[in-house]
Coordinates of C-alpha atoms in Angstrom, one line a residue:
M12 CA 15.6 24.4 -11.6
A13 CA 13.0 24.4 -9.2
S14 CA 14.0 24.8 -5.5
S15 CA 13.5 20.9 -4.0
P16 CA 13.1 20.6 -0.4
A17 CA 15.9 19.5 2.0
P18 CA 16.9 16.2 2.9
G19 CA 14.7 14.3 5.6
S20 CA 11.7 17.0 4.3
S21 CA 8.2 15.2 3.5
P22 CA 6.9 17.4 0.6
D23 CA 3.6 17.1 -0.8
V24 CA 3.0 13.8 -1.8
P25 CA 3.1 13.7 -6.0
P26 CA -0.3 12.8 -7.4
A27 CA -0.7 9.4 -9.4
P28 CA 0.9 9.7 -12.8
P29 CA -1.3 10.0 -16.2
P30 CA -1.5 6.9 -17.7
A31 CA 1.5 5.6 -20.0
A32 CA 1.7 5.7 -23.9
A33 CA 0.3 2.3 -25.7
D34 CA 3.5 -0.1 -25.1
G35 CA 3.4 -1.0 -29.0
D36 CA 5.4 2.7 -29.3
A37 CA 8.3 1.3 -27.7
P38 CA 11.1 -1.2 -28.6
P39 CA 11.2 -3.9 -26.8
A40 CA 13.6 -3.5 -24.0
A41 CA 12.2 0.0 -23.2
R42 CA 8.4 -1.8 -23.0
R43 CA 9.4 -4.0 -20.6
L44 CA 10.9 -1.2 -18.2
Q45 CA 7.8 1.4 -19.3
P46 CA 6.5 1.1 -16.0
L47 CA 9.2 2.4 -14.5
R48 CA 8.0 5.9 -16.0
H49 CA 5.8 6.2 -13.5
L50 CA 8.3 6.8 -11.1
L51 CA 9.5 9.8 -12.4
P52 CA 6.4 12.4 -10.9
Y53 CA 8.0 11.2 -7.6
L54 CA 11.9 11.9 -8.6
K55 CA 10.7 15.5 -10.0
P56 CA 10.8 17.4 -6.8
Y57 CA 14.3 16.1 -5.9
K58 CA 16.5 17.3 -8.8
L59 CA 18.9 19.3 -6.6
Q60 CA 19.8 15.8 -5.0
I61 CA 19.5 13.9 -8.3
A62 CA 21.7 16.8 -9.6
L63 CA 24.6 16.2 -6.9
A64 CA 24.5 12.7 -7.1
T65 CA 24.8 12.9 -10.7
L66 CA 28.1 15.1 -9.9
F67 CA 29.5 12.7 -7.4
L68 CA 29.0 9.9 -10.0
L69 CA 30.9 11.4 -12.7
G70 CA 33.6 12.4 -10.2
A71 CA 33.7 8.9 -8.8
A72 CA 33.9 7.2 -12.4
G73 CA 36.5 9.7 -13.6
A74 CA 38.7 9.0 -10.3
T75 CA 38.5 5.1 -11.3
L76 CA 39.2 6.0 -14.9
A77 CA 42.4 8.1 -13.6
L78 CA 43.5 5.2 -12.2
P79 CA 44.4 2.8 -15.1
A80 CA 47.0 6.1 -16.5
A81 CA 48.5 6.4 -13.1
I82 CA 49.3 2.8 -13.2
R83 CA 50.5 2.9 -16.8
V84 CA 53.2 6.3 -15.1
L85 CA 54.0 3.9 -12.6
V86 CA 54.9 1.0 -14.6
D87 CA 56.7 2.9 -17.4
G88 CA 57.9 5.7 -15.7
G89 CA 59.2 4.1 -12.3
L90 CA 59.5 0.6 -12.5
M91 CA 60.6 0.2 -15.7
L92 CA 63.7 2.6 -16.2
P93 CA 66.3 1.8 -18.3
G94 CA 70.1 2.0 -16.4
G95 CA 70.8 2.9 -12.9
T96 CA 70.3 0.7 -9.8
P97 CA 66.8 -0.5 -8.6
Q98 CA 67.6 0.7 -5.4
D99 CA 67.9 4.7 -5.8
I100 CA 66.7 5.6 -9.1
R101 CA 63.5 3.8 -9.5
L102 CA 62.4 4.1 -6.0
D103 CA 62.7 8.0 -6.5
A104 CA 60.5 7.9 -9.6
I105 CA 58.4 5.6 -7.8
G106 CA 57.5 7.9 -5.0
D107 CA 55.9 10.3 -7.2
R108 CA 54.0 7.8 -8.8
F109 CA 52.4 6.0 -5.6
L110 CA 51.5 9.8 -4.6
L111 CA 49.7 10.4 -7.8
L112 CA 48.0 7.2 -7.1
F113 CA 47.2 7.8 -3.6
A114 CA 45.7 11.1 -4.6
A115 CA 43.6 8.9 -7.3
S116 CA 42.1 7.2 -4.6
V117 CA 41.2 9.5 -1.8
A118 CA 39.1 11.3 -4.7
L119 CA 37.6 7.6 -5.7
G120 CA 37.0 7.5 -1.9
L121 CA 35.0 10.6 -1.4
F122 CA 33.0 10.4 -4.5
T123 CA 31.7 7.1 -3.9
A124 CA 31.0 7.7 -0.3
A125 CA 29.0 11.3 -1.5
R126 CA 27.2 9.1 -4.1
F127 CA 26.3 6.4 -1.7
Y128 CA 24.7 8.4 0.3
M129 CA 23.2 10.9 -1.7
V130 CA 21.4 7.9 -4.0
T131 CA 20.6 6.0 -0.7
W132 CA 19.0 9.1 0.3
I133 CA 17.0 9.7 -2.8
G134 CA 16.0 5.7 -2.8
E135 CA 14.6 6.1 0.9
R136 CA 12.6 9.6 -0.1
V137 CA 11.4 8.5 -2.9
T138 CA 9.8 5.3 -1.9
T139 CA 8.5 7.0 1.4
D140 CA 6.6 9.2 -0.6
L141 CA 5.0 6.1 -2.9
R142 CA 4.6 4.2 0.1
Q143 CA 2.2 7.0 1.5
A144 CA 0.7 8.2 -2.0
V145 CA -0.3 4.3 -2.3
Y146 CA -1.8 4.2 1.0
A147 CA -3.9 7.7 1.1
H148 CA -4.9 6.9 -2.5
V149 CA -6.2 3.2 -1.0
L150 CA -7.8 4.5 2.2
T151 CA -10.2 6.5 -0.4
Q152 CA -11.4 3.5 -2.3
S153 CA -15.0 2.5 -1.8
P154 CA -15.7 -0.9 -0.1
Q155 CA -16.1 -2.2 -3.6
F156 CA -12.6 -2.2 -4.2
F157 CA -12.0 -4.1 -1.2
E158 CA -14.5 -6.7 -2.5
T159 CA -12.0 -8.3 -5.0
L160 CA -8.7 -7.2 -3.3
K161 CA -7.2 -8.5 -0.3
T162 CA -5.9 -6.2 2.4
G163 CA -2.9 -8.9 2.8
E164 CA -2.4 -8.4 -0.8
V165 CA -2.4 -4.3 -0.3
L166 CA -0.1 -4.4 2.4
S167 CA 2.4 -6.8 0.5
R168 CA 2.3 -4.1 -2.3
L169 CA 3.0 -1.5 0.2
T170 CA 6.2 -2.9 1.6
T171 CA 7.5 -5.8 -0.4
D172 CA 7.1 -3.8 -3.9
T173 CA 8.2 -0.5 -2.4
T174 CA 11.3 -2.1 -1.0
V175 CA 12.4 -3.7 -4.6
I176 CA 11.5 -0.2 -6.1
Q177 CA 13.6 1.4 -3.5
N178 CA 16.8 -1.2 -3.9
A179 CA 16.5 -0.6 -7.5
V180 CA 16.5 3.3 -6.9
G181 CA 18.6 3.5 -4.2
S182 CA 21.3 1.6 -5.4
S183 CA 21.0 -0.6 -8.8
V184 CA 20.0 2.7 -10.9
S185 CA 23.2 4.7 -9.7
M186 CA 25.4 1.7 -10.3
G187 CA 24.3 1.0 -13.7
L188 CA 24.8 4.8 -14.4
R189 CA 28.3 4.8 -13.1
S190 CA 29.1 1.5 -14.7
A191 CA 28.0 2.8 -18.4
V192 CA 29.8 6.2 -17.6
M193 CA 32.9 3.6 -16.7
M194 CA 32.6 1.8 -19.5
A195 CA 32.2 4.9 -22.1
G196 CA 35.0 6.2 -20.7
A197 CA 37.0 3.2 -20.8
L198 CA 36.1 2.5 -24.5
A199 CA 37.1 6.4 -25.1
L200 CA 40.4 5.8 -23.6
L201 CA 41.0 2.5 -24.7
L202 CA 40.4 3.7 -28.7
A203 CA 43.3 6.6 -27.9
T204 CA 45.2 3.9 -26.6
N205 CA 44.8 1.1 -28.3
P206 CA 42.2 1.9 -31.2
Q207 CA 42.4 -1.9 -33.1
L208 CA 40.8 -3.5 -29.7
V209 CA 38.1 -1.4 -29.5
I210 CA 36.1 -3.1 -32.6
T211 CA 36.7 -6.6 -31.0
V212 CA 35.5 -5.3 -27.5
L213 CA 32.5 -3.6 -29.0
A214 CA 31.6 -7.3 -30.8
V215 CA 32.2 -9.3 -27.6
V216 CA 29.7 -6.9 -25.3
V217 CA 27.3 -7.1 -28.3
V218 CA 27.2 -11.0 -28.3
V219 CA 27.0 -11.2 -24.6
V220 CA 24.7 -8.1 -24.0
L221 CA 21.6 -9.2 -26.7
P222 CA 21.4 -13.0 -25.3
A223 CA 21.4 -11.2 -21.5
L224 CA 18.0 -9.1 -23.0
I225 CA 16.5 -12.6 -23.7
I226 CA 17.1 -14.0 -20.7
G227 CA 16.1 -10.7 -19.0
R228 CA 12.8 -11.1 -20.0
R229 CA 11.7 -14.4 -18.8
V230 CA 13.2 -12.6 -15.1
R231 CA 11.1 -9.9 -15.3
K232 CA 8.1 -12.6 -15.6
L233 CA 9.5 -14.4 -12.8
S234 CA 9.8 -11.3 -10.7
R235 CA 6.5 -10.3 -11.3
A236 CA 5.1 -13.7 -10.5
S237 CA 7.1 -13.7 -7.3
Q238 CA 5.9 -10.6 -5.8
D239 CA 2.4 -12.1 -6.5
R240 CA 3.0 -15.3 -4.6
I241 CA 4.6 -13.2 -1.6
A242 CA 1.5 -11.1 -1.6
D243 CA -0.7 -14.3 -1.7
A244 CA 1.1 -15.4 1.8
S245 CA 0.6 -12.1 3.0
A246 CA -3.1 -12.1 2.7
I247 CA -3.5 -15.6 4.5
A248 CA -1.6 -14.3 7.4
G249 CA -3.8 -11.2 7.8
E250 CA -6.8 -12.7 7.2
V251 CA -5.4 -15.7 9.9
L252 CA -4.1 -13.2 12.4
N253 CA -6.9 -11.1 12.7
A254 CA -9.2 -14.0 13.5
I255 CA -7.1 -15.8 16.1
P256 CA -9.7 -16.7 18.5
V257 CA -11.8 -18.4 15.8
V258 CA -8.9 -20.0 14.6
Q259 CA -8.0 -21.3 18.1
S260 CA -11.5 -22.0 19.4
F261 CA -11.9 -24.8 16.5
V262 CA -8.4 -26.1 16.4
Q263 CA -7.7 -25.0 13.2
E264 CA -3.9 -24.0 14.1
R265 CA -2.4 -26.8 12.3
A266 CA -4.5 -26.2 9.1
E267 CA -3.6 -22.8 8.9
A268 CA -0.2 -23.2 9.2
Q269 CA -0.3 -26.0 6.9
R270 CA -2.3 -23.6 4.2
F271 CA 0.0 -20.6 4.7
G272 CA 3.4 -23.0 4.0
E273 CA 1.6 -24.2 0.9
S274 CA 1.5 -20.4 -0.3
N275 CA 5.1 -19.8 1.2
E276 CA 6.3 -22.7 -0.5
Q277 CA 4.7 -21.9 -3.6
A278 CA 6.6 -18.1 -3.0
F279 CA 10.0 -20.0 -2.6
A280 CA 9.8 -22.1 -5.8
T281 CA 8.7 -18.9 -7.7
A282 CA 11.9 -16.9 -6.0
V283 CA 14.3 -19.9 -6.7
R284 CA 13.0 -19.6 -10.5
R285 CA 13.7 -16.5 -10.5
T286 CA 16.9 -16.6 -8.8
G287 CA 18.1 -19.2 -11.1
T288 CA 17.4 -17.7 -14.1
R289 CA 19.6 -14.5 -12.8
A290 CA 22.3 -16.6 -11.7
M291 CA 22.3 -18.1 -15.1
L292 CA 22.2 -14.5 -16.7
T293 CA 25.2 -13.7 -14.4
A294 CA 27.5 -16.8 -15.1
F295 CA 27.1 -16.3 -18.6
V296 CA 28.2 -12.4 -18.6
I297 CA 30.8 -12.8 -16.4
I298 CA 32.0 -15.9 -18.3
G299 CA 32.1 -14.1 -21.5
V300 CA 33.4 -10.6 -20.6
F301 CA 36.3 -12.6 -18.2
G302 CA 36.9 -15.3 -21.2
F303 CA 37.6 -12.1 -23.5
L304 CA 40.0 -10.1 -21.3
L305 CA 41.7 -13.3 -20.8
W306 CA 42.2 -13.6 -24.4
S307 CA 43.1 -9.7 -24.5
L308 CA 45.9 -10.4 -22.2
Y309 CA 46.9 -13.3 -23.7
G310 CA 47.5 -11.4 -26.8
G311 CA 48.7 -8.3 -24.8
V312 CA 51.6 -10.3 -23.3
Q313 CA 53.0 -11.7 -27.0
A314 CA 52.6 -8.1 -27.8
V315 CA 55.2 -6.8 -25.0
V316 CA 57.6 -10.1 -25.5
E317 CA 57.6 -8.7 -29.2
G318 CA 58.9 -5.0 -28.3
R319 CA 55.5 -4.2 -30.1
T320 CA 53.9 -2.3 -26.5
T321 CA 55.0 -1.5 -23.3
A322 CA 54.5 -3.2 -19.9
G323 CA 52.8 0.0 -18.7
T324 CA 50.7 0.2 -22.1
L325 CA 50.0 -3.3 -21.2
S326 CA 48.7 -2.5 -17.9
Q327 CA 47.0 0.2 -18.8
T328 CA 44.9 -1.8 -21.7
A329 CA 44.1 -4.7 -19.4
L330 CA 42.9 -2.5 -16.2
Y331 CA 40.3 -0.6 -19.4
I332 CA 39.2 -4.0 -20.5
A333 CA 38.6 -5.3 -17.0
L334 CA 36.4 -1.9 -16.1
I335 CA 34.6 -2.8 -19.5
A336 CA 34.1 -6.1 -18.4
S337 CA 33.3 -5.3 -14.8
S338 CA 30.9 -2.8 -15.8
V339 CA 28.7 -5.2 -18.3
A340 CA 28.6 -7.8 -15.6
V341 CA 27.3 -5.1 -13.3
L342 CA 24.8 -3.8 -15.8
A343 CA 23.7 -7.6 -16.7
E344 CA 23.0 -7.3 -12.4
V345 CA 21.2 -3.6 -12.6
W346 CA 19.2 -5.1 -15.8
G347 CA 17.7 -7.8 -13.4
D348 CA 17.2 -5.5 -10.6
L349 CA 15.6 -2.8 -13.1
L350 CA 13.2 -5.9 -14.6
R351 CA 12.0 -6.8 -10.9
A352 CA 11.6 -3.4 -10.0
S353 CA 9.6 -2.7 -13.2
G354 CA 7.4 -5.8 -12.1
A355 CA 6.8 -4.2 -8.5
T356 CA 6.0 -0.6 -9.9
E357 CA 3.4 -2.0 -12.1
R358 CA 1.6 -3.4 -9.0
L359 CA 2.0 -0.4 -7.2
M360 CA 0.4 1.2 -10.3
E361 CA -2.1 -0.8 -10.4
L362 CA -3.4 0.4 -7.2
L363 CA -2.9 4.0 -7.6
D364 CA -4.8 3.6 -11.3
A365 CA -7.7 2.1 -9.6
R366 CA -10.6 5.0 -9.7
S367 CA -13.4 4.7 -6.8
P368 CA -16.9 5.0 -8.4
I369 CA -17.8 7.2 -5.3
A370 CA -16.7 10.1 -5.6
D371 CA -17.1 14.1 -5.3
P372 CA -19.7 15.8 -7.6
P373 CA -17.9 18.3 -9.7
Q374 CA -20.3 21.1 -8.1
P375 CA -21.0 19.9 -5.2
R376 CA -24.3 21.7 -3.1
A377 CA -24.0 22.5 0.9
L378 CA -26.2 20.7 3.7
P379 CA -27.8 23.3 5.7
A380 CA -27.5 23.3 9.4
A381 CA -29.3 21.0 10.9
A382 CA -30.8 22.1 14.6
S383 CA -32.2 18.9 15.8
G384 CA -31.6 15.8 12.6
M385 CA -31.9 15.5 9.7
R386 CA -34.6 14.3 7.2
V387 CA -33.7 11.1 5.2
T388 CA -35.4 10.1 2.0
F389 CA -35.3 6.6 -0.1
D390 CA -37.2 7.0 -3.1
E391 CA -37.7 3.9 -5.2
V392 CA -34.5 2.7 -4.6
H393 CA -32.8 -0.3 -6.3
F394 CA -29.6 -2.2 -5.5
A395 CA -27.5 -5.0 -6.2
Y396 CA -23.9 -5.2 -4.5
P397 CA -21.1 -4.6 -7.7
S398 CA -19.8 -8.4 -6.6
R399 CA -23.3 -9.9 -7.2
P400 CA -25.0 -7.9 -9.9
G401 CA -27.4 -10.2 -10.8
Q402 CA -28.8 -10.5 -7.0
Q403 CA -31.1 -7.3 -6.0
V404 CA -31.0 -6.9 -2.3
L405 CA -33.0 -3.6 -2.8
R406 CA -36.4 -3.4 -4.4
G407 CA -38.2 0.2 -4.9
L408 CA -37.5 0.7 -1.2
A409 CA -39.4 3.5 -0.2
L410 CA -38.5 5.5 3.4
D411 CA -38.8 8.8 4.7
I412 CA -37.8 9.6 8.1
D413 CA -38.7 13.1 9.4
A414 CA -36.0 15.2 11.2
G415 CA -35.4 14.3 15.0
Q416 CA -37.7 10.7 14.4
T417 CA -36.1 7.4 16.2
V418 CA -36.9 4.5 13.9
A419 CA -36.1 1.2 14.1
L420 CA -35.5 -1.1 10.8
V421 CA -36.3 -4.8 11.5
G422 CA -36.9 -7.7 9.6
P423 CA -35.3 -11.4 8.4
S424 CA -32.0 -11.7 7.6
G425 CA -31.0 -10.2 3.7
A426 CA -33.7 -7.9 4.4
G427 CA -31.7 -5.2 3.5
K428 CA -31.4 -3.5 6.9
T429 CA -27.9 -3.0 6.7
T430 CA -27.5 -2.0 3.3
V431 CA -29.6 1.1 4.0
F432 CA -27.1 2.0 6.5
Q433 CA -24.0 1.4 3.5
L434 CA -25.9 3.3 1.1
L435 CA -26.5 6.4 3.7
Q436 CA -22.8 6.9 4.3
R437 CA -22.8 6.3 0.0
F438 CA -20.1 3.4 0.3
Y439 CA -22.2 2.3 -3.0
D440 CA -24.5 4.4 -5.3
A441 CA -27.8 3.6 -5.7
G442 CA -28.6 1.4 -8.7
R443 CA -31.9 3.1 -9.7
G444 CA -33.9 5.9 -7.3
R445 CA -32.9 8.5 -5.4
I446 CA -31.6 9.2 -1.2
A447 CA -31.4 12.6 -0.3
L448 CA -30.9 14.0 3.1
D449 CA -32.7 17.2 3.9
G450 CA -34.0 16.9 0.3
I451 CA -30.3 17.1 -1.5
D452 CA -29.6 13.9 -3.2
L453 CA -26.4 12.1 -1.6
R454 CA -24.6 12.1 -5.1
E455 CA -24.6 15.9 -4.8
L456 CA -22.8 16.4 -1.6
R457 CA -19.1 16.1 -1.2
L458 CA -18.5 12.7 0.7
A459 CA -16.6 14.7 3.5
E460 CA -19.3 16.7 4.3
L461 CA -22.1 14.2 4.2
R462 CA -20.0 11.6 6.3
A463 CA -19.0 14.1 8.6
R464 CA -23.0 14.6 9.6
I465 CA -23.1 11.3 10.3
A466 CA -22.0 9.2 13.4
V467 CA -22.3 5.0 13.4
V468 CA -22.1 2.7 16.1
P469 CA -21.6 -0.4 14.6
Q470 CA -22.6 -3.9 16.2
E471 CA -18.9 -4.5 16.0
A472 CA -17.0 -1.5 17.5
V473 CA -13.5 -1.3 16.2
I474 CA -10.7 0.0 18.5
F475 CA -7.4 1.0 17.1
S476 CA -4.1 0.2 19.4
G477 CA -3.3 3.3 21.2
T478 CA -5.0 5.0 24.3
L479 CA -8.4 5.0 25.5
L480 CA -9.0 8.6 25.1
D481 CA -7.2 8.3 21.4
N482 CA -10.2 6.0 20.7
I483 CA -12.7 8.4 21.6
R484 CA -10.9 11.3 19.9
Y485 CA -11.5 9.4 16.6
G486 CA -14.7 10.4 16.5
R487 CA -13.2 14.2 16.4
S488 CA -9.5 14.4 16.2
D489 CA -9.5 18.6 17.2
A490 CA -11.5 17.9 20.3
S491 CA -10.3 19.4 23.5
E492 CA -9.5 16.6 26.3
A493 CA -12.4 18.2 28.4
D494 CA -14.8 17.5 25.8
A495 CA -13.6 14.2 24.6
K496 CA -14.3 12.9 28.5
A497 CA -17.8 14.8 28.4
A498 CA -18.8 12.6 25.6
A499 CA -17.2 9.4 27.6
A500 CA -19.3 10.6 30.9
A501 CA -22.3 10.8 28.6
A502 CA -21.7 7.0 27.6
F503 CA -20.3 5.9 30.9
V504 CA -16.6 5.0 29.9
D505 CA -15.8 7.2 33.0
E506 CA -17.6 4.1 35.0
F507 CA -14.8 1.8 34.1
V508 CA -11.9 4.2 33.2
A509 CA -12.0 5.4 37.1
R510 CA -10.9 1.6 38.1
L511 CA -7.7 1.3 35.3
P512 CA -4.7 3.1 37.0
E513 CA -3.7 4.9 34.1
G514 CA -7.0 6.3 33.8
Y515 CA -7.5 7.5 29.7
A516 CA -4.1 7.0 29.0
T517 CA -4.7 3.5 29.5
Q518 CA -3.4 1.1 25.9
V519 CA -5.6 -0.8 25.1
G520 CA -3.7 -3.1 22.8
E521 CA -4.6 -3.9 19.2
R522 CA -8.2 -4.2 18.4
G523 CA -9.1 -3.3 22.3
V524 CA -7.8 -6.7 23.1
R525 CA -7.5 -5.6 26.7
L526 CA -11.1 -4.2 26.8
S527 CA -14.3 -6.2 27.6
G528 CA -17.1 -6.2 24.9
G529 CA -19.4 -3.5 26.7
Q530 CA -16.3 -1.5 27.0
R531 CA -15.5 -1.3 23.5
Q532 CA -18.9 -0.5 22.7
R533 CA -18.8 2.3 24.9
I534 CA -16.0 3.5 23.8
A535 CA -17.7 3.5 20.7
I536 CA -20.8 5.4 21.8
A537 CA -18.3 8.0 23.2
R538 CA -16.8 8.4 20.0
A539 CA -20.3 8.8 18.3
I540 CA -21.4 11.3 20.9
L541 CA -18.3 13.4 20.9
K542 CA -18.7 13.6 16.8
N543 CA -22.1 15.4 17.3
A544 CA -23.7 14.2 13.6
P545 CA -27.2 15.1 13.3
L546 CA -27.8 11.4 11.8
L547 CA -27.0 8.8 14.1
L548 CA -26.8 5.3 12.9
L549 CA -27.0 2.1 15.4
D550 CA -26.4 -0.6 13.9
E551 CA -27.6 -3.6 16.8
A552 CA -25.1 -1.9 19.2
T553 CA -26.5 -4.2 22.1
S554 CA -27.1 -7.7 20.6
A555 CA -23.2 -9.0 21.8
L556 CA -23.3 -7.7 25.3
D557 CA -24.7 -9.6 28.4
A558 CA -27.6 -8.3 30.3
A559 CA -25.9 -5.9 33.0
S560 CA -23.4 -4.4 30.1
E561 CA -26.4 -4.4 27.7
R562 CA -28.7 -2.0 30.5
V563 CA -25.5 0.4 30.7
V564 CA -24.7 0.4 27.2
Q565 CA -28.5 1.0 26.4
A566 CA -28.9 4.0 28.3
A567 CA -25.7 5.4 26.7
L568 CA -27.7 5.0 24.0
E569 CA -30.4 6.7 24.8
R570 CA -28.4 9.7 25.7
A571 CA -26.6 9.8 21.9
M572 CA -30.2 10.3 20.4
V573 CA -31.5 12.8 22.1
G574 CA -31.3 15.7 19.6
R575 CA -31.0 13.5 16.1
T576 CA -32.3 11.7 13.6
T577 CA -31.6 8.2 14.7
I578 CA -32.0 5.1 12.9
V579 CA -31.3 1.5 14.7
I580 CA -30.9 -1.4 13.1
A581 CA -32.6 -3.8 15.5
H582 CA -32.5 -7.8 15.9
R583 CA -33.8 -7.8 19.3
L584 CA -37.1 -6.3 19.6
A585 CA -37.3 -5.4 23.4
T586 CA -34.7 -2.8 22.6
V587 CA -36.7 -0.8 19.8
Q588 CA -40.8 -0.7 21.5
R589 CA -39.7 3.0 22.4
A590 CA -38.9 3.7 19.0
D591 CA -41.0 6.7 17.3
R592 CA -41.8 4.6 14.1
I593 CA -40.8 0.5 13.2
L594 CA -40.0 0.1 9.5
V595 CA -40.6 -3.5 8.2
L596 CA -38.3 -4.3 5.9
D597 CA -38.5 -7.8 3.9
H598 CA -36.6 -8.8 0.3
G599 CA -35.3 -5.5 -0.1
Q600 CA -39.1 -3.5 0.2
L601 CA -41.3 -1.7 3.3
V602 CA -44.1 -4.0 3.9
E603 CA -45.1 -2.6 7.3
A604 CA -44.4 0.5 9.5
G605 CA -45.9 1.7 12.5
T606 CA -45.6 1.5 16.1
H607 CA -45.1 -1.4 18.1
A608 CA -48.6 -1.7 19.7
E609 CA -49.8 -1.0 16.0
L610 CA -47.6 -3.5 14.3
V611 CA -48.5 -6.4 16.8
A612 CA -52.3 -5.4 16.2
R613 CA -51.9 -6.0 12.7
S614 CA -50.6 -9.9 13.0
G615 CA -48.1 -9.2 10.2
L616 CA -44.7 -10.3 9.7
Y617 CA -43.4 -8.0 13.0
A618 CA -46.3 -9.9 14.6
R619 CA -45.1 -13.2 13.9
L620 CA -40.7 -12.2 14.9
A621 CA -42.6 -10.4 17.8
A622 CA -44.2 -14.0 18.8
M623 CA -40.8 -15.7 18.7
Q624 CA -39.0 -13.4 20.9
F625 CA -41.4 -12.9 23.1
N626 CA -43.7 -16.3 23.5
P627 CA -41.2 -19.1 21.4
E628 CA -43.4 -21.5 23.0
G629 CA -46.8 -20.3 21.2
V630 CA -45.6 -19.9 18.0
G631 CA -46.6 -22.5 15.8
A632 CA -44.4 -24.7 13.1
G633 CA -46.1 -22.7 10.2
I634 CA -43.7 -20.0 11.0
G635 CA -40.7 -21.0 8.8
M636 CA -36.7 -20.1 9.6
G637 CA -37.1 -16.8 7.2
G638 CA -38.9 -15.1 9.5
M639 CA -35.8 -14.8 12.0
P640 CA -34.1 -11.7 12.8
A641 CA -30.6 -11.5 11.4

């Protein structure tokens, strides 16, 4: 047996399991539970813990099965002694029997406690590994993945679905195995003591179990539907909570609460249907099994009265039948839990089975060292977003940017400027054409190496909860505190940090809510400076700032551009007049290129855009809104 990690350790997360065999190869019952096979790779590292749990389970089941025999000995050997006085003879005999019962009870308690601890540990450990595997896998997906699946849906699967699996693995499976062992043991002992009852017991079990399986099929469907409705509600909540200022600005609190309430009620209604079906299943099993138990007891009492059996044997038989009945009832409940866990596992495996179309090449090439920026080439690039395949965003775009140059991309809304940044970071692949850095096609590079050479300052700075220093270090997690503070100084972050009581240890809140827009933008610039990448992408980094903040941030950006190839998406043309070249895009094509003065002199699209911004009163009515910058 391979060595297993100790409890509390965190082993390497297992890889995504291979696709399951065709469902048609399995019987209907197994087919409904087939998704649970995907959990086997997550159970495999814990063979030792599973073996111990099995040992404790068998011990608890054995102690439970010993109790009816001890009861029979107590009744026949102590309570039913012929002759003598009850006060003397029977009490002496009963004492030893009670010690036997107490010993069986002690064994049952110890084995049950040990089993509970081990199976709970296994359930917690497996779901922790599964949650980590799913989350890590989702992080590798391209933006295309999130065009069709909401973030709230992913979070629901990571939390609600894994909790369902945890309950199944950490409790239901153990209870099911224990009940199966006890039922088999009780049937075997019943066969040894009262063989004529066994056939009747088995017939009743079959009569009860078959309808339970049919009802269980509906339970699984409703369980999957219930999880889907919960995920829908979580997706709505996640979307709205991330946009609270907008919701409140438009006074949409009541409407959003109503929208969430409707989704929440749908989840409740589905859960009620699922619960009602499971309740019907449980009632059917309990009534059927315990009705048989009472019928058997009635026959047993008649046998005692007629002298065909002893009271002790009747007690033992009744307890074995009770164990069989309770085991069948528990197995029915466990069956419902497993069906629900099967639906949850199926939803998680859909995430793990997702394969990003953007992946590392089989034999990646290495980028040469870049001393002062990188050369960027777009060679007849055509591209349409996967969610809108019929709408071409880039149409034969051809760009050639020399290493160390500062180039501005300008153009009307929808011209393809942001798409250029998306393709450079290889969030998507071009449909046709070639994109290269220093002459090497992006598709021939490892994603990590490609993105390590690119620093981005987005239009909306993304700030994570934590300290100011943590957020700056996000650009390079292994950077020293001195390096991070040097980058902060270059981005003028130290200017406002000096006024904060806790300095760089200040907590910024979720999404940086405790910072102003200019402060968040300067942190994003410091992060890019700390990364020290040869290619810098600036997506209109000053568009949302006031004049005072814009001057500071613009100065920080000019520091960040030194020694790098810089591509700037510009909506405010005043910010790009000093660029080495200005590239004008329109409808996914390069229509003009040159300096500010050259482009204004040509009286083309750039000149019209410039006139609209610098001299709006002199712009004729013939310039349509299509010329407005995005």
